[in-house]
Amino acid sequence: FGHSLGQAEGEPGAMARFPRAQSLADEAIACRQTIVRLGSAGEKRRTPRLADNAPPATTLSSPIRHGDQVYGVVEVYFADRRDVSGDERDLLTAFADQTATALQKADLYQQVAAQRRQLQSIFDNAPVGILYFDTDCRAVAVNAAAAAMYHLPAEEIIERHSKTFIHDLSPEIFEKARKGEAFHASHYVYHAPGDGEIVCDVSLLPVRDEQGQVAGLLLLSFEVTALVQAQQEADTARRSAENALAEVRATQTQMVQMEKMRAIGELASGVAHDFNNALMTILGYAELAEDTLDDTGALENNLAIIKKAAMDAATTVERLQRFARQRVVANGPPTDINGIVQDVVQMTRPRWRDAAQKEGRRYQVETDLQPLPLVAAEPSGLREVLINLIHNALNAMPTGGALTLSTRTHGEDGIEIEVRDTGSGMTPEVVARIFDPFFTTRGVEGTGLGLAVSWAIIQRHGGTIEVASEPGQGSRFFLRLPVGAGSETERPAPRATPAPLQAGQDAQVLVVDDEPFVASILTSILTRHGHHVTMAHSAEEALEYLRAPGAALQLVITDHGMPGMTGLQLIAEIKRTHPHLPVLLLTGWGESLLHTHVTETLPDAVLGKPIDQTDLLNAVTRALRENPTGAERSEA
């Protein structure tokens, strides 16, 4: 009986469970041997009762165990006391051992059966197609996934040769596997009957026995058709996304190009606007100059305004060049704001007085100028802003009216310019948009850029523009500028004029420019100041003159942009043959030309177009003083 079973006391013939610690079985198991016990009276151990309700007089207890595994005990009971021989004890021990062995084998069988059931379940339910072949390539085992892959019931696959249902794997692969060589293939294409193509990752593995001999072949097929399709769809989506991105980038490029063209259009319109203002001033005062030839004072004043307008146009070109170089420049030198206002009033006089009187209109233009500190500003830019505001005010008063320009200090470190008119005024909606590019109330006559450009100029100076206007009440524009560091109450020192040449210091100068008008102006200026000038209209003509016998030059002034050889190329050739002859470069791009055209040979000075007479004479005097022997060496 089991090691916890016994016959209940007082119940003959009945069996009851005793705790093992209260029975002889526990001692036998602990001792790992057969135990003989004579009698049980007075012992605490509990023992079963025999048929006469008497405890056994003699008990043999032998443990049933295999290694550390205890299955129970075998006990023999005698009603009388008796001696147990060694053979009887050994016989009981042998019986107990055989019983333990049988029980252990039964356990192993159950474990093996459970493992086989688990392995069979794994085999049957694995998502991988599994086929096992013997060495003759006949199917021995097949799981459900493999049967579904080949569209055959599992029982029809068993015993069939591989070549009868596997048509995509070469027989050579099976032959190599039979010789012990494994085969692996990713994305192998199977042609399934009636189901098109399926894609699998395939492995054909040799299975070896205990002696290392190939005992069978294991074919594993993992279908990845859905994965491949998903990858193909992902690739298609990626290509579509790339194409879409390329289209977006192309669209962006087109938009950027359109934006560039729009910006260029705005810039061109702004430049045209500025030049039209300058040309209007120049033409207007040129006509006035013609009418005042006998009045020396008026003629001088008219010519001064023409010159100032031309310099403003040159400054517009300079701003365009700075824009192209994308360089930040200072606001300008200390500037007299009241002087700017007076200049603008005079520059616009042809429109508000002369042209208006011819058309029967009358404008009253007044100034109220308070003492102001000098402001670091760009004079041409401020003149452009005020001219725009004056023209807009005149447009707002088509039948005439009053225009007042006032200046005053603003706060502790600022100045204010007010432009007030008695025109038609503006609605709040118009006021909110007047600084937007291309917004205009003048129809086809306006570009909508004047106030936008003005706002940009004031912003560049760190200032602000405010507007107060109501329909029928006129408009007031307030320009506020910071005085800024370096501002002074003193006038800026005038530019130094060149020191007069002493007798015998007149120079032989070669002027090289393909524009006859420019060459003629330079020749006239230099000749009036005592120099002897020779003109050449190309770099080649200048080199021929230099190579001529007896050529004696002390200075060369050359333009850069000429057909054929450029000015920089001419300078390089002159410096090679006449290294000590000073050469001045005249160009509309100024010194920025030297940053965009890398050259080893540099001019002695760079002059910007349009050239100022004082700047030209200063540069010539300086070059001659720094190279007093240029003429002698050029002859050599």
XYZ file of C-alpha atoms in Angstrom:
636
model
C 0.000 0.000 0.000
C 1.061 3.586 -0.332
C 3.358 5.014 2.265
C 0.523 7.043 3.794
C -2.033 4.259 3.975
C -2.831 1.938 6.911
C -5.709 0.077 8.583
C -7.663 2.198 11.009
C -7.490 1.252 14.648
C -10.813 -0.197 15.934
C -12.049 -0.847 12.412
C -10.914 -4.358 11.404
C -10.569 -4.841 7.677
C -10.865 -1.085 6.941
C -8.029 1.084 5.594
C -7.296 4.604 6.817
C -4.736 7.267 5.996
C -2.007 7.894 8.540
C 0.459 10.777 8.343
C 3.755 9.313 7.220
C 5.598 10.668 10.249
C 3.329 8.575 12.531
C 4.032 5.288 10.716
C 6.897 2.846 10.301
C 7.041 3.714 6.610
C 8.645 7.082 7.349
C 11.527 5.395 9.138
C 12.024 2.896 6.301
C 12.105 5.670 3.723
C 14.522 7.697 5.848
C 16.829 4.662 6.328
C 16.556 3.631 2.646
C 16.349 -0.056 3.663
C 13.923 -2.739 4.776
C 13.069 -2.509 8.483
C 11.724 -5.280 10.769
C 9.741 -4.245 13.809
C 8.623 -6.752 16.520
C 5.484 -5.716 18.399
C 3.993 -2.255 18.713
C 2.618 -2.030 22.223
C 3.659 1.124 24.047
C 4.899 2.789 20.841
C 3.622 6.062 19.581
C 3.632 4.856 16.036
C 0.261 4.092 14.619
C -0.238 0.712 12.959
C -3.142 -0.871 11.159
C -5.309 -3.448 12.906
C -5.552 -7.036 11.781
C -8.747 -9.019 11.375
C -8.952 -9.742 15.117
C -8.484 -6.072 15.836
C -5.059 -6.749 17.189
C -1.976 -4.905 16.060
C 0.564 -6.887 14.047
C 3.232 -8.614 16.141
C 5.841 -8.406 13.388
C 6.105 -5.800 10.626
C 8.444 -5.564 7.606
C 8.595 -2.206 5.820
C 10.644 -1.713 2.604
C 10.808 1.658 0.757
C 9.778 1.861 -2.937
C 12.215 4.410 -4.366
C 14.332 5.038 -7.421
C 17.200 7.336 -6.688
C 15.746 10.321 -4.904
C 12.233 9.614 -6.176
C 10.056 7.992 -3.430
C 6.940 6.189 -4.598
C 5.854 4.572 -1.258
C 6.595 1.493 0.889
C 5.819 -2.225 0.875
C 4.845 -3.608 4.324
C 4.227 -7.194 5.471
C 2.304 -7.843 8.739
C 2.412 -10.994 10.923
C -0.006 -11.728 13.714
C 2.631 -13.540 15.771
C 6.165 -12.675 16.631
C 8.674 -14.335 14.411
C 12.203 -14.078 13.233
C 12.693 -12.712 9.691
C 15.568 -14.240 7.831
C 17.934 -12.301 5.648
C 16.590 -14.001 2.532
C 13.071 -12.916 3.370
C 14.268 -9.404 3.933
C 16.208 -9.394 0.622
C 13.199 -10.817 -1.185
C 11.015 -7.957 0.049
C 13.714 -5.432 -0.826
C 14.003 -6.869 -4.356
C 10.256 -6.701 -4.792
C 10.234 -3.070 -3.668
C 13.104 -2.192 -6.058
C 11.406 -3.857 -9.024
C 8.209 -2.042 -8.190
C 10.121 1.295 -8.092
C 11.732 0.518 -11.462
C 8.380 -0.254 -13.002
C 6.874 2.936 -11.635
C 9.834 4.995 -12.867
C 9.472 3.531 -16.369
C 5.789 4.307 -16.269
C 6.636 7.921 -15.398
C 9.161 8.116 -18.228
C 6.643 6.749 -20.654
C 4.121 9.360 -19.610
C 6.740 12.116 -19.947
C 7.790 10.875 -23.362
C 4.178 10.626 -24.421
C 3.548 14.188 -23.217
C 6.638 15.456 -25.018
C 5.593 13.641 -28.171
C 2.178 15.235 -27.962
C 3.790 18.659 -27.487
C 6.213 18.149 -30.364
C 3.436 16.831 -32.568
C 1.324 19.852 -31.726
C 4.223 22.161 -32.526
C 4.893 20.237 -35.740
C 1.254 20.332 -36.800
C 0.605 23.960 -35.906
C 3.922 25.539 -36.884
C 3.493 28.406 -39.389
C 6.517 26.994 -41.211
C 5.938 24.270 -43.773
C 7.825 21.170 -42.542
C 8.513 18.111 -44.679
C 10.697 15.240 -43.569
C 12.115 12.884 -46.220
C 14.041 9.684 -45.878
C 17.297 9.234 -47.738
C 15.336 8.142 -50.833
C 13.610 11.553 -50.832
C 10.234 10.082 -49.946
C 8.030 12.029 -47.588
C 7.886 10.568 -44.091
C 6.179 13.402 -42.199
C 4.361 16.537 -43.239
C 2.652 19.245 -41.260
C -0.491 21.181 -42.055
C 1.344 24.287 -43.302
C 3.321 22.256 -45.854
C 0.200 20.389 -47.008
C -1.614 23.703 -47.509
C 1.371 25.107 -49.386
C 1.283 22.225 -51.894
C -2.523 22.043 -51.983
C -2.548 18.346 -51.057
C -3.925 16.430 -48.064
C -1.171 15.342 -45.699
C -1.958 11.623 -46.207
C -1.467 11.977 -49.975
C 1.973 13.456 -49.482
C 3.290 10.671 -47.262
C 5.391 8.109 -49.164
C 5.498 10.294 -52.274
C 8.807 11.162 -53.840
C 9.783 14.822 -53.613
C 9.907 15.254 -57.374
C 6.222 14.316 -57.714
C 5.009 17.457 -55.947
C 8.005 19.765 -55.542
C 8.761 21.176 -58.983
C 10.647 24.369 -58.101
C 13.607 22.886 -56.232
C 16.238 21.314 -58.431
C 16.963 17.576 -57.882
C 20.617 18.592 -57.537
C 19.725 20.390 -54.303
C 18.313 17.166 -52.839
C 21.375 15.228 -54.005
C 23.701 17.696 -52.315
C 21.603 17.547 -49.133
C 21.837 13.714 -49.154
C 25.600 14.175 -49.194
C 25.404 16.482 -46.165
C 25.333 19.942 -47.802
C 22.636 22.303 -46.518
C 20.718 24.617 -48.837
C 19.247 28.032 -47.946
C 17.415 30.501 -50.171
C 15.618 33.754 -49.374
C 12.544 34.813 -51.329
C 12.415 31.575 -53.279
C 9.455 31.533 -55.670
C 7.125 28.531 -55.643
C 4.614 28.021 -58.404
C 1.621 26.713 -56.508
C -1.044 24.865 -58.536
C -3.887 27.221 -59.416
C -2.687 29.836 -56.911
C -0.062 31.652 -58.846
C 3.280 32.293 -57.226
C 4.150 32.222 -53.558
C 7.419 33.439 -52.087
C 9.185 31.490 -49.348
C 12.394 31.437 -47.398
C 13.568 27.823 -47.914
C 16.039 25.597 -46.074
C 16.844 21.940 -46.952
C 18.845 20.421 -44.090
C 20.462 16.986 -43.753
C 19.439 15.143 -40.540
C 22.166 12.876 -39.120
C 21.951 9.829 -36.898
C 24.130 8.979 -33.895
C 26.917 7.810 -36.173
C 26.871 11.097 -38.107
C 25.378 9.561 -41.210
C 22.592 11.347 -43.109
C 19.387 9.648 -42.028
C 16.904 12.024 -43.648
C 16.227 15.451 -45.112
C 14.244 18.253 -43.469
C 12.615 20.822 -45.767
C 11.535 24.072 -44.068
C 9.480 26.597 -46.057
C 8.387 29.897 -44.487
C 5.999 31.803 -46.721
C 6.798 35.521 -47.009
C 4.481 36.366 -49.905
C 2.539 38.901 -47.846
C 5.779 40.380 -46.531
C 7.216 40.703 -50.034
C 3.988 42.244 -51.286
C 4.022 44.663 -48.366
C 7.627 45.510 -49.142
C 6.773 46.015 -52.802
C 3.848 48.205 -51.823
C 6.140 50.100 -49.456
C 8.684 50.506 -52.271
C 5.930 51.686 -54.568
C 4.700 54.092 -51.897
C 8.263 55.263 -51.303
C 8.793 55.859 -55.018
C 5.475 57.664 -55.179
C 6.509 59.742 -52.181
C 9.876 60.462 -53.795
C 8.152 61.453 -57.023
C 5.725 63.596 -55.076
C 8.635 65.138 -53.171
C 10.437 65.764 -56.444
C 7.307 67.442 -57.793
C 7.009 69.494 -54.608
C 10.649 70.495 -54.892
C 10.169 71.348 -58.542
C 7.116 73.390 -57.603
C 9.080 75.044 -54.821
C 11.858 75.817 -57.280
C 9.329 77.338 -59.644
C 7.774 79.294 -56.800
C 11.199 80.476 -55.650
C 11.992 81.476 -59.222
C 8.650 83.257 -59.487
C 9.329 84.952 -56.152
C 12.770 85.978 -57.407
C 11.252 87.356 -60.573
C 8.591 89.151 -58.519
C 11.297 90.588 -56.253
C 13.312 91.622 -59.285
C 10.175 93.214 -60.722
C 9.613 95.085 -57.468
C 13.248 96.120 -57.384
C 13.154 97.240 -61.004
C 9.935 99.171 -60.373
C 11.443 100.771 -57.288
C 14.613 101.719 -59.163
C 12.532 103.080 -62.036
C 10.477 105.032 -59.503
C 13.604 106.544 -57.955
C 15.133 107.334 -61.324
C 11.910 108.922 -62.539
C 11.958 111.200 -59.511
C 15.582 112.115 -60.170
C 15.003 112.592 -63.889
C 11.943 114.732 -63.211
C 14.072 116.969 -61.011
C 16.962 117.066 -63.501
C 14.737 117.791 -66.503
C 12.654 120.329 -64.613
C 15.641 122.272 -63.384
C 17.407 121.954 -66.718
C 14.461 123.793 -68.270
C 14.604 126.350 -65.470
C 18.339 126.752 -66.077
C 17.667 127.451 -69.730
C 15.206 130.146 -68.699
C 17.649 131.759 -66.222
C 20.876 131.878 -68.224
C 21.150 135.607 -67.582
C 20.596 135.239 -63.836
C 23.885 133.889 -62.480
C 22.544 133.244 -58.961
C 19.437 131.396 -60.149
C 21.460 129.442 -62.701
C 23.952 128.382 -60.048
C 21.111 127.278 -57.756
C 19.412 125.310 -60.554
C 22.664 123.549 -61.510
C 23.337 122.677 -57.873
C 19.932 121.004 -57.604
C 20.520 119.134 -60.868
C 23.830 117.905 -59.529
C 22.237 116.807 -56.253
C 19.496 114.908 -58.092
C 22.109 113.170 -60.241
C 24.031 112.158 -57.121
C 20.801 110.785 -55.627
C 20.356 108.664 -58.742
C 23.939 107.435 -58.301
C 23.129 106.575 -54.696
C 20.127 104.551 -55.919
C 22.491 102.498 -58.067
C 24.785 102.098 -55.082
C 21.888 100.804 -52.972
C 21.075 98.350 -55.752
C 24.665 97.144 -55.689
C 24.574 96.773 -51.911
C 21.366 94.760 -52.282
C 23.058 92.452 -54.779
C 25.992 91.982 -52.374
C 23.593 91.574 -49.415
C 25.851 93.653 -47.214
C 24.731 95.702 -44.233
C 26.062 99.250 -44.310
C 25.940 102.092 -41.852
C 23.121 104.622 -42.009
C 25.420 107.313 -43.237
C 27.371 110.374 -42.124
C 26.068 113.071 -39.753
C 23.333 114.769 -41.778
C 21.513 118.104 -41.473
C 17.825 117.143 -41.622
C 16.688 120.737 -42.141
C 19.008 120.986 -45.115
C 17.482 117.798 -46.539
C 13.975 119.266 -46.196
C 15.032 122.512 -47.901
C 16.689 120.564 -50.726
C 13.560 118.489 -51.282
C 11.320 121.537 -51.379
C 13.553 123.067 -54.037
C 13.891 119.796 -55.992
C 10.117 119.362 -56.219
C 9.405 122.991 -57.084
C 9.034 122.294 -60.834
C 5.978 120.213 -60.035
C 4.257 122.114 -57.236
C 4.887 125.572 -58.671
C 5.905 125.745 -62.318
C 3.941 122.794 -63.745
C 0.985 123.530 -61.450
C 0.781 127.148 -62.529
C 0.726 126.120 -66.194
C -2.268 123.855 -65.413
C -4.083 126.452 -63.319
C -3.446 124.947 -59.901
C -1.981 126.704 -56.907
C -0.092 125.026 -54.078
C 1.090 126.789 -50.944
C 4.238 125.029 -49.736
C 5.662 126.126 -46.396
C 8.356 124.941 -44.005
C 8.585 125.213 -40.230
C 12.078 124.098 -39.318
C 13.307 124.001 -35.717
C 17.013 123.691 -34.760
C 18.006 120.000 -34.824
C 21.103 117.957 -34.025
C 22.817 116.163 -36.863
C 21.523 112.647 -37.533
C 23.499 109.674 -38.846
C 21.533 109.116 -42.040
C 21.728 108.469 -45.754
C 20.857 111.860 -47.327
C 19.718 110.467 -50.683
C 17.449 107.951 -48.931
C 15.780 110.640 -46.820
C 15.376 112.861 -49.866
C 13.715 109.945 -51.647
C 11.280 109.439 -48.744
C 10.322 113.124 -48.579
C 9.958 113.381 -52.366
C 7.581 110.402 -52.279
C 5.522 112.004 -49.524
C 5.393 115.374 -51.323
C 4.308 113.748 -54.614
C 1.622 111.747 -52.790
C 0.407 114.916 -51.070
C 0.207 116.753 -54.408
C -1.730 113.819 -55.900
C -4.174 114.051 -52.957
C -4.757 117.753 -53.810
C -5.589 117.636 -57.537
C -7.070 121.155 -57.527
C -4.487 122.737 -55.242
C -3.993 123.089 -51.514
C -1.510 123.669 -48.731
C 1.535 121.534 -47.914
C 3.657 122.063 -44.803
C 6.944 120.376 -43.854
C 7.934 120.767 -40.198
C 10.867 119.524 -38.130
C 11.276 119.316 -34.373
C 12.990 117.290 -31.701
C 11.175 114.214 -30.458
C 11.853 112.972 -26.953
C 15.385 113.008 -25.586
C 17.197 111.340 -28.472
C 15.125 111.678 -31.605
C 13.897 114.079 -34.259
C 10.558 114.283 -36.057
C 9.661 115.361 -39.585
C 6.005 116.110 -40.271
C 4.509 116.294 -43.777
C 0.983 117.740 -43.631
C -1.409 118.324 -46.535
C -4.985 119.550 -46.953
C -5.926 116.848 -49.425
C -8.792 114.378 -49.597
C -7.519 112.244 -46.710
C -7.797 108.458 -46.341
C -10.139 105.950 -44.769
C -8.834 103.707 -41.948
C -8.834 100.745 -44.381
C -6.545 102.614 -46.773
C -4.291 103.832 -43.956
C -3.842 100.234 -42.797
C -2.490 99.203 -46.227
C -0.635 102.199 -47.625
C 2.797 100.689 -46.848
C 1.995 97.359 -48.547
C 3.938 96.794 -51.794
C 1.831 97.361 -54.943
C -1.092 98.835 -53.004
C -2.182 102.040 -54.707
C -5.283 104.199 -54.936
C -4.168 105.823 -58.180
C -5.132 103.006 -60.559
C -2.830 102.421 -63.511
C -0.943 105.648 -62.770
C 0.573 104.311 -59.533
C 3.021 101.480 -58.849
C 2.178 101.085 -55.185
C 5.880 101.065 -54.294
C 6.629 104.643 -53.233
C 5.459 104.358 -49.622
C 6.664 100.744 -49.327
C 10.160 101.867 -50.333
C 9.918 104.854 -48.013
C 8.912 102.641 -45.094
C 11.877 100.333 -45.814
C 14.301 103.273 -45.882
C 13.044 104.673 -42.561
C 13.172 101.197 -41.019
C 16.752 100.833 -42.203
C 17.567 104.014 -40.314
C 15.964 102.610 -37.155
C 13.037 105.020 -37.394
C 9.269 104.848 -37.707
C 6.495 106.339 -39.842
C 3.071 107.134 -38.395
C 0.025 108.348 -40.298
C -2.976 110.387 -39.145
C -5.697 110.874 -41.751
C -9.447 111.118 -42.138
C -11.547 111.481 -45.276
C -11.856 115.174 -46.157
C -9.414 116.207 -43.404
C -6.094 115.788 -45.158
C -3.187 113.610 -44.041
C -0.243 113.971 -41.666
C 2.862 111.778 -41.919
C 5.260 111.705 -38.957
C 8.811 110.488 -39.660
C 10.754 109.838 -36.470
C 14.480 109.085 -36.524
C 16.886 108.374 -33.672
C 19.728 110.824 -33.307
C 22.094 107.918 -32.621
C 25.726 107.776 -31.582
C 28.141 110.122 -33.221
C 25.589 112.861 -33.801
C 26.935 116.362 -33.402
C 25.697 119.884 -33.581
C 28.679 120.868 -35.715
C 28.655 120.637 -39.465
C 30.665 117.810 -41.000
C 33.955 118.927 -42.421
C 33.863 119.427 -46.203
C 35.831 117.043 -48.348
C 39.392 118.066 -48.970
C 40.087 119.449 -52.418
C 43.303 118.430 -54.131
C 46.313 120.612 -53.556
C 47.090 122.739 -56.618
C 49.763 121.398 -58.896
C 52.977 123.377 -58.986
C 54.451 124.623 -62.224
C 55.918 121.807 -64.253
C 53.869 119.166 -62.454
C 51.251 118.733 -65.141
C 50.999 115.013 -65.895
C 50.730 112.884 -69.026
C 47.541 110.853 -68.491
C 46.067 108.070 -70.625
C 42.262 107.715 -70.308
C 40.867 104.370 -71.487
C 37.077 104.010 -71.871
C 34.944 102.517 -74.628
C 32.247 105.151 -73.986
C 33.340 108.315 -75.855
C 31.093 110.524 -73.695
C 32.682 109.266 -70.453
C 36.193 109.553 -71.894
C 35.427 113.101 -73.049
C 34.185 114.158 -69.583
C 37.270 112.748 -67.874
C 39.517 114.430 -70.450
C 37.776 117.782 -69.972
C 38.084 117.664 -66.171
C 41.762 116.675 -66.216
C 42.656 119.137 -68.986
C 41.022 122.017 -67.096
C 43.294 121.202 -64.173
C 46.524 121.319 -66.155
C 47.029 117.696 -67.268
C 47.831 116.471 -70.780
C 45.353 113.716 -71.665
C 45.385 111.076 -74.375
C 42.215 109.053 -74.996
C 41.978 105.380 -75.954
C 38.666 103.626 -76.550
C 39.815 100.035 -75.942
C 42.421 98.132 -73.981
C 44.138 97.063 -77.187
C 44.448 100.710 -78.336
C 45.913 101.640 -74.937
C 48.546 98.881 -75.156
C 49.511 99.988 -78.660
C 50.059 103.525 -77.366
C 52.186 102.236 -74.483
C 54.310 100.162 -76.865
C 54.864 103.102 -79.233
C 58.401 104.602 -79.147
C 58.732 107.671 -76.990
C 55.478 107.146 -75.087
C 55.793 108.996 -71.794
C 52.992 108.472 -69.325
C 52.661 109.220 -65.652
C 49.171 107.821 -65.055
C 46.551 105.558 -66.664
C 42.820 105.746 -65.873
C 40.867 102.810 -67.297
C 37.295 101.609 -67.290
C 36.656 97.936 -66.443
C 33.704 96.851 -68.562
C 35.058 97.057 -72.114
C 34.647 94.684 -75.070
C 37.543 92.342 -75.616
C 40.072 92.896 -72.839
C 38.625 94.120 -69.528
C 40.093 96.836 -67.348
C 41.552 94.322 -64.852
C 43.204 92.408 -67.695
C 44.648 95.659 -69.047
C 45.999 96.529 -65.592
C 47.688 93.112 -65.340
C 49.388 93.652 -68.698
C 50.455 97.226 -67.828
C 51.913 96.129 -64.489
C 53.819 93.375 -66.263
C 55.466 95.738 -68.758
C 55.426 98.978 -66.711
C 55.426 97.886 -63.074
C 55.857 101.412 -61.652
C 53.192 103.151 -63.767
C 50.174 103.971 -61.541
C 46.789 102.814 -62.872
C 43.383 103.889 -61.572
C 40.355 101.646 -62.199
C 37.032 103.350 -62.955
C 33.946 101.116 -62.567
C 30.304 101.264 -61.614
C 30.833 98.341 -59.195
C 33.398 100.074 -57.033
C 35.722 97.991 -54.877
C 33.253 95.079 -54.769
C 34.560 94.216 -58.237
C 37.822 93.067 -56.644
C 35.873 90.591 -54.447
C 34.030 89.010 -57.379
C 36.979 89.020 -59.838
C 39.963 87.481 -58.126
C 43.158 88.847 -59.623
C 46.775 88.907 -58.565
C 47.373 92.388 -59.988
C 45.479 95.192 -58.283
C 44.953 98.782 -59.408
C 46.502 101.591 -57.412
C 43.003 102.914 -56.644
C 39.391 102.184 -57.522
C 36.975 104.994 -58.404
C 33.220 104.475 -58.554
C 30.908 105.714 -61.276
C 29.450 108.256 -61.548
C 32.708 109.951 -60.661
C 32.766 113.123 -58.609
C 35.193 115.737 -59.917
C 36.721 116.270 -56.486
C 37.182 112.550 -55.906
C 38.800 112.175 -59.333
C 41.263 115.017 -58.818
C 42.117 113.838 -55.293
C 42.844 110.311 -56.579
C 44.988 111.637 -59.469
C 47.000 113.942 -57.193
C 47.544 111.174 -54.654
C 48.649 108.670 -57.319
C 51.118 111.135 -58.837
C 52.608 112.053 -55.463
C 53.026 108.388 -54.490
C 54.654 107.537 -57.853
C 56.777 110.586 -58.795
C 59.035 108.571 -61.144
C 56.253 106.841 -63.044
C 56.920 108.752 -66.261
C 60.624 108.030 -66.365
C 60.121 104.330 -65.748
C 57.266 104.050 -68.265
C 59.599 105.339 -70.981
C 62.086 102.663 -70.058
